[in-house]
Short mmCIF file of C-alpha atoms and ligand atoms in Angstrom, two decimals:
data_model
loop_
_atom_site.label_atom_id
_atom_site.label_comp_id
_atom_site.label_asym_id
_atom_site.label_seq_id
_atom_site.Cartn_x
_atom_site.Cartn_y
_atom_site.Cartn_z
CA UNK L 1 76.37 107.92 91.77
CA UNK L 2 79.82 107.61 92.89
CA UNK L 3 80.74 103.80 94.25
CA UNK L 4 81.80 103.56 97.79
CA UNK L 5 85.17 102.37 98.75
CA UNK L 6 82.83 99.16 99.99
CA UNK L 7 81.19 98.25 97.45
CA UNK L 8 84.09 98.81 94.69
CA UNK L 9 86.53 96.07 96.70
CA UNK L 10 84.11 94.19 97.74
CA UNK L 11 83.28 93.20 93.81
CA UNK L 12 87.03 92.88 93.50
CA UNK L 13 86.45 90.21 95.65
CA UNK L 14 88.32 92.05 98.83
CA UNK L 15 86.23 92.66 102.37
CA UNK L 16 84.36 95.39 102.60
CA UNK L 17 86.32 98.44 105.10
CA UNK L 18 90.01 97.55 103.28
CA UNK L 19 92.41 99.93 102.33
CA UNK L 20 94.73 98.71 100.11
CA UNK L 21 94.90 101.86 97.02
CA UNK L 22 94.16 105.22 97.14
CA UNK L 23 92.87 104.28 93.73
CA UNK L 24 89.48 102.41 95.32
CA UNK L 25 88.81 105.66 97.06
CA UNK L 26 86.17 108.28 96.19
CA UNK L 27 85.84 111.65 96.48
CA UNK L 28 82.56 110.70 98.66
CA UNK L 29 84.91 108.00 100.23
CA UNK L 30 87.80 110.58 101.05
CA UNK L 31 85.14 113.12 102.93
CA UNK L 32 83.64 110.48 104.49
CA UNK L 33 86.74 109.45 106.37
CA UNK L 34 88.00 112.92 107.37
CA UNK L 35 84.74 113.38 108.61
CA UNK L 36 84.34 110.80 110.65
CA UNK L 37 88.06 111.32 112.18
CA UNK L 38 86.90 114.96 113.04
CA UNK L 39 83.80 113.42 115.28
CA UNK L 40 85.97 110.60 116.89
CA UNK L 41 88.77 112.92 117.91
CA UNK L 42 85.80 115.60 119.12
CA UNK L 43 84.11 112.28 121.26
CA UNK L 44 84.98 111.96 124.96
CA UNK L 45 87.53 108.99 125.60
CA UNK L 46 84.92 106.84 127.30
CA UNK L 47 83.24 107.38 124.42
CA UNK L 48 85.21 107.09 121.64
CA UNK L 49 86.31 103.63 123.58
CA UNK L 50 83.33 101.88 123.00
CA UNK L 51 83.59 102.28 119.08
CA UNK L 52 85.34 99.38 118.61
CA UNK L 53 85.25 97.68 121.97
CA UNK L 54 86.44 94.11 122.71
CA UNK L 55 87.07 93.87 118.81
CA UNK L 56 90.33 92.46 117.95
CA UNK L 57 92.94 93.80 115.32
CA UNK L 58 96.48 92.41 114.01
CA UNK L 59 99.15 94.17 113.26
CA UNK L 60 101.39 92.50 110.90
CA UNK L 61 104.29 93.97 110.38
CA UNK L 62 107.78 92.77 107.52
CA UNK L 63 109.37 95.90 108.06
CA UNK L 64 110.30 98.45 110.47
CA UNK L 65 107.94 101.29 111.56
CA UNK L 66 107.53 103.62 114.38
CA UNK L 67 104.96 106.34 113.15
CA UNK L 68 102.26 103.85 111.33
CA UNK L 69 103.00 101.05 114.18
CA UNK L 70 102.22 103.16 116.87
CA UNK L 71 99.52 105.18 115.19
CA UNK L 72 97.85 102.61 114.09
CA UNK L 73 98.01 100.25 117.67
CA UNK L 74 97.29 103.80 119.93
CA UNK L 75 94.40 103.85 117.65
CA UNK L 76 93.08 100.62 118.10
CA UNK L 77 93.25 100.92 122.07
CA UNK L 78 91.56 104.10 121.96
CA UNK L 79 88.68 102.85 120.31
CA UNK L 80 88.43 99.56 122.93
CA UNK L 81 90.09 97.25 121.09
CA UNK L 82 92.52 94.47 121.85
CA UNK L 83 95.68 94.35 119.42
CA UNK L 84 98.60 92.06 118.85
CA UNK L 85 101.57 92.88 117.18
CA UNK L 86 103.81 90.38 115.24
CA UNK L 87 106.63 91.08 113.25
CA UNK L 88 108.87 89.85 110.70
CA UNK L 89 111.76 89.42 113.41
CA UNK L 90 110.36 87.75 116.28
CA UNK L 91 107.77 85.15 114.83
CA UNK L 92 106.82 82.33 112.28
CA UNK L 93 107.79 84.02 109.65
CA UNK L 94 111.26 83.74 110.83
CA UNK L 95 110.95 80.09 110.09
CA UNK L 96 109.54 80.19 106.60
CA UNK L 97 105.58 80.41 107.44
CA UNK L 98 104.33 82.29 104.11
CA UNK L 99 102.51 85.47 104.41
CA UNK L 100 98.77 83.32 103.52
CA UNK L 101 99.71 81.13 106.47
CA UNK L 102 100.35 84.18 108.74
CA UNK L 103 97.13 85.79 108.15
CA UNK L 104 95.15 82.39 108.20
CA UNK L 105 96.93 81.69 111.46
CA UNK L 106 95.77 85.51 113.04
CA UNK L 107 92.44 84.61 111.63
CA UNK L 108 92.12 81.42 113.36
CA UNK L 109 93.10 83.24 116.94
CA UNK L 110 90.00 85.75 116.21
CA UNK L 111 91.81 88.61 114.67
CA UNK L 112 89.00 90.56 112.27
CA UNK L 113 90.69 93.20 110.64
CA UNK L 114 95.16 92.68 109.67
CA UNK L 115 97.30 95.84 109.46
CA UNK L 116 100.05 95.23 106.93
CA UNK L 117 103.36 96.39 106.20
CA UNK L 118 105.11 94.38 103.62
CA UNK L 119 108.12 95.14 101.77
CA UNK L 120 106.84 93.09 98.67
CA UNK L 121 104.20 95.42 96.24
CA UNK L 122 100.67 93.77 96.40
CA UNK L 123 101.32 92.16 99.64
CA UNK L 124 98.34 93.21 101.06
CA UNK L 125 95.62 92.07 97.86
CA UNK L 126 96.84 88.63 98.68
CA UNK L 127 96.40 88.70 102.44
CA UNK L 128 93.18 90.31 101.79
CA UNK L 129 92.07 87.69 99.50
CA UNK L 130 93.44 84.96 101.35
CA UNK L 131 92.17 85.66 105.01
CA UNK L 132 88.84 87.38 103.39
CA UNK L 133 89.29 90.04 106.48
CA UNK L 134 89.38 93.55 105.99
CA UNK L 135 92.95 94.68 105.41
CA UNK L 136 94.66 97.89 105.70
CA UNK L 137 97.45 98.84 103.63
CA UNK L 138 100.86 100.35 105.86
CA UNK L 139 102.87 100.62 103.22
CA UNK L 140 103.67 97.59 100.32
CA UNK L 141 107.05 98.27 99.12
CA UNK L 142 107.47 100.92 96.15
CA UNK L 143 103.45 100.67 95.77
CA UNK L 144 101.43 102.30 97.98
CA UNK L 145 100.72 104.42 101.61
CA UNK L 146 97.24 105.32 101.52
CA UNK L 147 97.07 106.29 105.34
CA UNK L 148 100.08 108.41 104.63
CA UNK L 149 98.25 110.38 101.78
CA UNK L 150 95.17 110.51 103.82
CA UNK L 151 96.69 112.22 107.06
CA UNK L 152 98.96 114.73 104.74
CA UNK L 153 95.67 115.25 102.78
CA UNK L 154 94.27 116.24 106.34
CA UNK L 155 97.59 117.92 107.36
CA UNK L 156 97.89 120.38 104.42
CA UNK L 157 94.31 121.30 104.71
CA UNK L 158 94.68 122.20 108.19
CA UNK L 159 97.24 124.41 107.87
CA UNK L 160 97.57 125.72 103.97
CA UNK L 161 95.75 129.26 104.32
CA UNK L 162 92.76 129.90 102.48
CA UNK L 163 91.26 126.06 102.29
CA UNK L 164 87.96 124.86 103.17
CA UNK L 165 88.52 121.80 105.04
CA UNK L 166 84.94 121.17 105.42
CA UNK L 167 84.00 120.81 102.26
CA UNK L 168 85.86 118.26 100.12
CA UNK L 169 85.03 117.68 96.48
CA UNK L 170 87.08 118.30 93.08
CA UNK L 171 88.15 121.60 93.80
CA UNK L 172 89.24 121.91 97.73
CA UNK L 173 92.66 121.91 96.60
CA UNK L 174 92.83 123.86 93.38
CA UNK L 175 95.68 126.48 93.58
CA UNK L 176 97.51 124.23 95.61
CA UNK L 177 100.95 123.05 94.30
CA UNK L 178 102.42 120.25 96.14
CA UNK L 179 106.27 119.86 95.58
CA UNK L 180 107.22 116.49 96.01
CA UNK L 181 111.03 116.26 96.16
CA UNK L 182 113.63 112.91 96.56
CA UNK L 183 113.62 109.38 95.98
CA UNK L 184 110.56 109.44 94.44
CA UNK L 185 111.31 106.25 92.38
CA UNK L 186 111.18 104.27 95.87
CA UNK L 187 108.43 106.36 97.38
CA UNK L 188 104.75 104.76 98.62
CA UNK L 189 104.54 108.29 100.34
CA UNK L 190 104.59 110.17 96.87
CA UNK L 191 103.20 107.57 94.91
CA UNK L 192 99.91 107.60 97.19
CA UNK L 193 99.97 111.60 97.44
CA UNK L 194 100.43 111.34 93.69
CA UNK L 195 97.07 110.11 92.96
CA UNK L 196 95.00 111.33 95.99
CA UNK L 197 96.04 114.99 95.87
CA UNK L 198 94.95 115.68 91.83
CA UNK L 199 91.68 114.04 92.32
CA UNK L 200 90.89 117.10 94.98
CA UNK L 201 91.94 119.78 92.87
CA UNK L 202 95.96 120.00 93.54
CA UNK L 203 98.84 120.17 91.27
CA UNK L 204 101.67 117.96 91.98
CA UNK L 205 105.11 118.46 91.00
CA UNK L 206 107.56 115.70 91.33
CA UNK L 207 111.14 116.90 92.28
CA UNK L 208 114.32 114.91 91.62
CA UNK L 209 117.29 113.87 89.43
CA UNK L 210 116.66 111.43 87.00
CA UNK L 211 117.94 108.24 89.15
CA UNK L 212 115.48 108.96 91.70
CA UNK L 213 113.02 110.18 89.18
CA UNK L 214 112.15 108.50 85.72
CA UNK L 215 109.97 109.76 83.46
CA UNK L 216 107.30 106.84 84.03
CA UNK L 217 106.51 108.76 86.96
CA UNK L 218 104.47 110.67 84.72
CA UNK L 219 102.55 107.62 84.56
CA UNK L 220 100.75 108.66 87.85
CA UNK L 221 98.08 110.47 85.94
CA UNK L 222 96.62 113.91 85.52
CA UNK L 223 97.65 116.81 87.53
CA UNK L 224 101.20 115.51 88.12
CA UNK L 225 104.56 117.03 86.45
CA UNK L 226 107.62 116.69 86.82
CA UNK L 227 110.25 119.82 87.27
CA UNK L 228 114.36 118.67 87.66
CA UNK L 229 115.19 121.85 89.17
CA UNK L 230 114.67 122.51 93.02
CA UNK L 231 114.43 125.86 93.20
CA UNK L 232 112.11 126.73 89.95
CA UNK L 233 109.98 124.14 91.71
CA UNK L 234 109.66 125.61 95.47
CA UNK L 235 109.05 129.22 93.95
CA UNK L 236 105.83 127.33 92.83
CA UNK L 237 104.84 125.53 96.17
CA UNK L 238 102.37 126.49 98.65
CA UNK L 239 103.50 122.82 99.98
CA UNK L 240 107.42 121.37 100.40
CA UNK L 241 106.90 117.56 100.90
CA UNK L 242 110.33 116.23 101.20
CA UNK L 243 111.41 112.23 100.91
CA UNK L 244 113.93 110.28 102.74
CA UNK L 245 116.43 109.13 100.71
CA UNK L 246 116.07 105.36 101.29
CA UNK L 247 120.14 104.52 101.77
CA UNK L 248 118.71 100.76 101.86
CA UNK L 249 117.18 100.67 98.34
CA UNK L 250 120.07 103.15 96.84
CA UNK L 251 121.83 99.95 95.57
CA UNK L 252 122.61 99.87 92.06
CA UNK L 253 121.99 103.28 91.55
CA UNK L 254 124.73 106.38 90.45
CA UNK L 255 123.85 109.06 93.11
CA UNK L 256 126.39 111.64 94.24
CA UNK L 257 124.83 111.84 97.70
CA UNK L 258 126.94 115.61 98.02
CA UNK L 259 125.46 116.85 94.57
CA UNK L 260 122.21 115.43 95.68
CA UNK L 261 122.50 117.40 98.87
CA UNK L 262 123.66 120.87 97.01
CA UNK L 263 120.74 120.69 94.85
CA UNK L 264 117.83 119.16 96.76
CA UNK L 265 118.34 120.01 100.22
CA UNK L 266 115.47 122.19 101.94
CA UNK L 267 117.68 124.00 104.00
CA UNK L 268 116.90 127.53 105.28
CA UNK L 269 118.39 129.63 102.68
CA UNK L 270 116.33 128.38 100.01
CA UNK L 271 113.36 127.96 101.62
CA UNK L 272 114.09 131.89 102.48
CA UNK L 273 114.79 132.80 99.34
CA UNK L 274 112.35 130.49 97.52
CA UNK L 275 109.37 129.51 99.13
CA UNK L 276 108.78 131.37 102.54
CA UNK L 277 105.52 130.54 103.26
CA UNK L 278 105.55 126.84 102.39
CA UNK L 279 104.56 124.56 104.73
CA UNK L 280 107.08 121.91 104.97
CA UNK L 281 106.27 118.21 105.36
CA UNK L 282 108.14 114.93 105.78
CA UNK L 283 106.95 111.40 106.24
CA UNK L 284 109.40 110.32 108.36
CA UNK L 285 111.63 108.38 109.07
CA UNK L 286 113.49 111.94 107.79
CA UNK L 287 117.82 112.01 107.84
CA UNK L 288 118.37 115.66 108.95
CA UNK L 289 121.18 117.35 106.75
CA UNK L 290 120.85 114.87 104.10
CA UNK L 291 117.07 115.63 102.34
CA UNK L 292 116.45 118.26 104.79
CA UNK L 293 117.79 120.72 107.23
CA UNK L 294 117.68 120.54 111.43
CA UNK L 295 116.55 123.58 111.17
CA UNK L 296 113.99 123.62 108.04
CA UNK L 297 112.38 120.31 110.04
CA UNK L 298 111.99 122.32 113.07
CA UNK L 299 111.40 125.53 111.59
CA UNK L 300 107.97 127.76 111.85
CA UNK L 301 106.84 126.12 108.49
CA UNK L 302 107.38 122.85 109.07
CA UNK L 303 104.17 119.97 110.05
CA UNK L 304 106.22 117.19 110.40
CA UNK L 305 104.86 116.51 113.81
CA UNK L 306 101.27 118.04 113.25
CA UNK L 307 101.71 114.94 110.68
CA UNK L 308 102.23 112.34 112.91
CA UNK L 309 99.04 113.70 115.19
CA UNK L 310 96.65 113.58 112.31
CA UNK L 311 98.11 110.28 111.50
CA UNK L 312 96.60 108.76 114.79
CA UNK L 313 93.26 110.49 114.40
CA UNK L 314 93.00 109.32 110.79
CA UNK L 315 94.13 105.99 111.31
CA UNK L 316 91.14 105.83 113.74
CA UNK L 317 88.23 106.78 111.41
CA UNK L 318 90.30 103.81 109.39
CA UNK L 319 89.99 101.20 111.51
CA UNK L 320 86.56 101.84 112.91
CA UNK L 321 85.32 101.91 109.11
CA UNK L 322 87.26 98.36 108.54
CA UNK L 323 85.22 96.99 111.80
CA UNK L 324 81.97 98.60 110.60
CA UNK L 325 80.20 96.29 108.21
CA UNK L 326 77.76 98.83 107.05
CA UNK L 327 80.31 101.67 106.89
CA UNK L 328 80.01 104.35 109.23
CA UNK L 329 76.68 105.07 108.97
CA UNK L 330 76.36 101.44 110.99
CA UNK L 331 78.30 103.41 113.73
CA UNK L 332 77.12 106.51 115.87
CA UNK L 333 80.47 108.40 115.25
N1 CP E 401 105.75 107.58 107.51
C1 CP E 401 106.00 106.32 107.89
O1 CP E 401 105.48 105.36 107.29
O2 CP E 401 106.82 106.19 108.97
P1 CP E 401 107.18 104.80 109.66
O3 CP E 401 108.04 104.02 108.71
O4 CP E 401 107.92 105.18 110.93
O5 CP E 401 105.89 104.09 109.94
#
């Protein structure tokens, strides 16, 4: 029998309901959650407000965010429950308070379950083992976005023809090519997607020059490969997930930002001429004419804000399954 996400961190030592890795996820785990975000967003607001009523989450956040952020706290209040936000910029942490003390601190004021964004990698195992509360993962610098591979997950099975969203296992993706293209070497988004998308069947390819993408990437596992040029690469996609390219953590690096344009752009021509029936997708925060083009983001194929929907309703099933000690069999969603 496959382990649930619950009982494989909590014998890392981590509370049962975190999300820290796609990694501690299975299959099981995975349908489990896009199941229960497809009854919560079917229940009746003054229903779907009891879930988590009175219950009270933190969100902690070192960096900026406007999609997860919001998701995540518009989440919360639609289940019933109370949220504070603090941030790197306006708190403690300002004055030196480490990131244990933070999340003893929200602890001590009643907070059960932290939201984290952290520009550090592994930030959120050491909150998690240092508070003992359930944690969820909104991104740890270059490491991971599991609620980001979770709502594209739900975003690409939505709206690639020909899937069976209702039944996830090994194979609900096979035939499905996902072209991830950009600054993969910075990327939680495509490191997450990376290993989530494989384990249900899809073939990732990983899209970039060499600066943005090293061959370690390979390193992500089975079902990923890597393919330099653009084009060859988007002939091959049913899905065109496209990266920002992070200006902020570009330091260091050789990258003719004009070349880069020329050859990695999804503008309209190539997706014409390439890939017309792609469905296009973008994190966010996305620079229009840099990664991708005005009109490519708000073209016919693109999801980008179907993304951010199924971001809120996933990040619901997420938090009610952190609150819910038995999982969500302990809860009548
Ligand atoms: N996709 C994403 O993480 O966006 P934000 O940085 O706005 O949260």
């Amino acid at each position: 029998m496959t382990p649930t996400i619950q009982g494989a961190v909590k014998s890392l030592g981590y509370a049962a309901g975190s999300l820290l890795t796609v990694t501690s996820l299975s299959v099981e785990d995975v349908a489990a959650i896009l199941a229960a975000t497809d009854r919560i967003e079917r229940m009746a607001d003054a229903e779907r407000v009891r879930l988590l009523a009175g219950r009270r989450i933190a969100l902690l956040f070192y960096e900026s965010s406007t999609r997860t952020r919001t998701s995540f706290e518009l989440a919360a209040k639609s289940l019933g429950a109370i949220t504070t936000l603090v941030s790197d910029k306006s708190s403690s942490i300002e004055k030196g308070e480490s990131l244990k003390d933070t999340g003893l601190t929200l602890r001590a004021l009643g907070a059960e379950c932290i939201i984290l964004r952290h520009a550090n990698s592994g930030a959120p195992y050491l909150l998690a083992k240092s508070t003992g509360l359930p944690v969820l993962n909104a991104g740890d610098g270059m490491h991971e976005h599991p609620s980001q591979a979770l709502l594209d997950l739900r975003t690409i099975l939505v709206r690639v023809p020909g899937l069976n969203a209702g039944r996830i296992d090994e194979k609900t993706l096979a035939g499905v090519t996902v072209v991830i293209t950009g600054d993969i070497l910075h990327s939680r988004v495509a490191r997450s997607n990376a290993m989530l998308l494989p384990r249900l069947g899809a073939r990732v390819l990983l899209c970039g020059p060499k600066e943005l993408l090293p061959e370690s990437a390979l390193g992500l596992g089975a079902g990923v490969e890597i393919e330099r040029d653009f084009d060859k690469a988007l002939k091959q996609a049913q899905v065109a997930m496209m990266l920002r390219i992070q200006r902020e953590r570009l330091a260091g690096l050789e990258l003719d930002l004009g070349d880069y344009i020329a050859r990695y752009q999804l503008n309209e021509e190539r997706l014409a001429a390439c890939a017309p029936g792609a469905l296009v997708m973008h994190p966010g925060p996305m620079i229009r004419g840099l990664e991708i083009s005005g009109e490519v983001a708000d073209g016919p194929n693109s999801a980008i804000e179907e993304q951010v929907r199924h971001g809120l309703s996933v990040r619901t099933a997420l938090l009610v399954r952190a609150l819910s000690t038995g999982g969500f069999e302990s809860v009548t969603v």
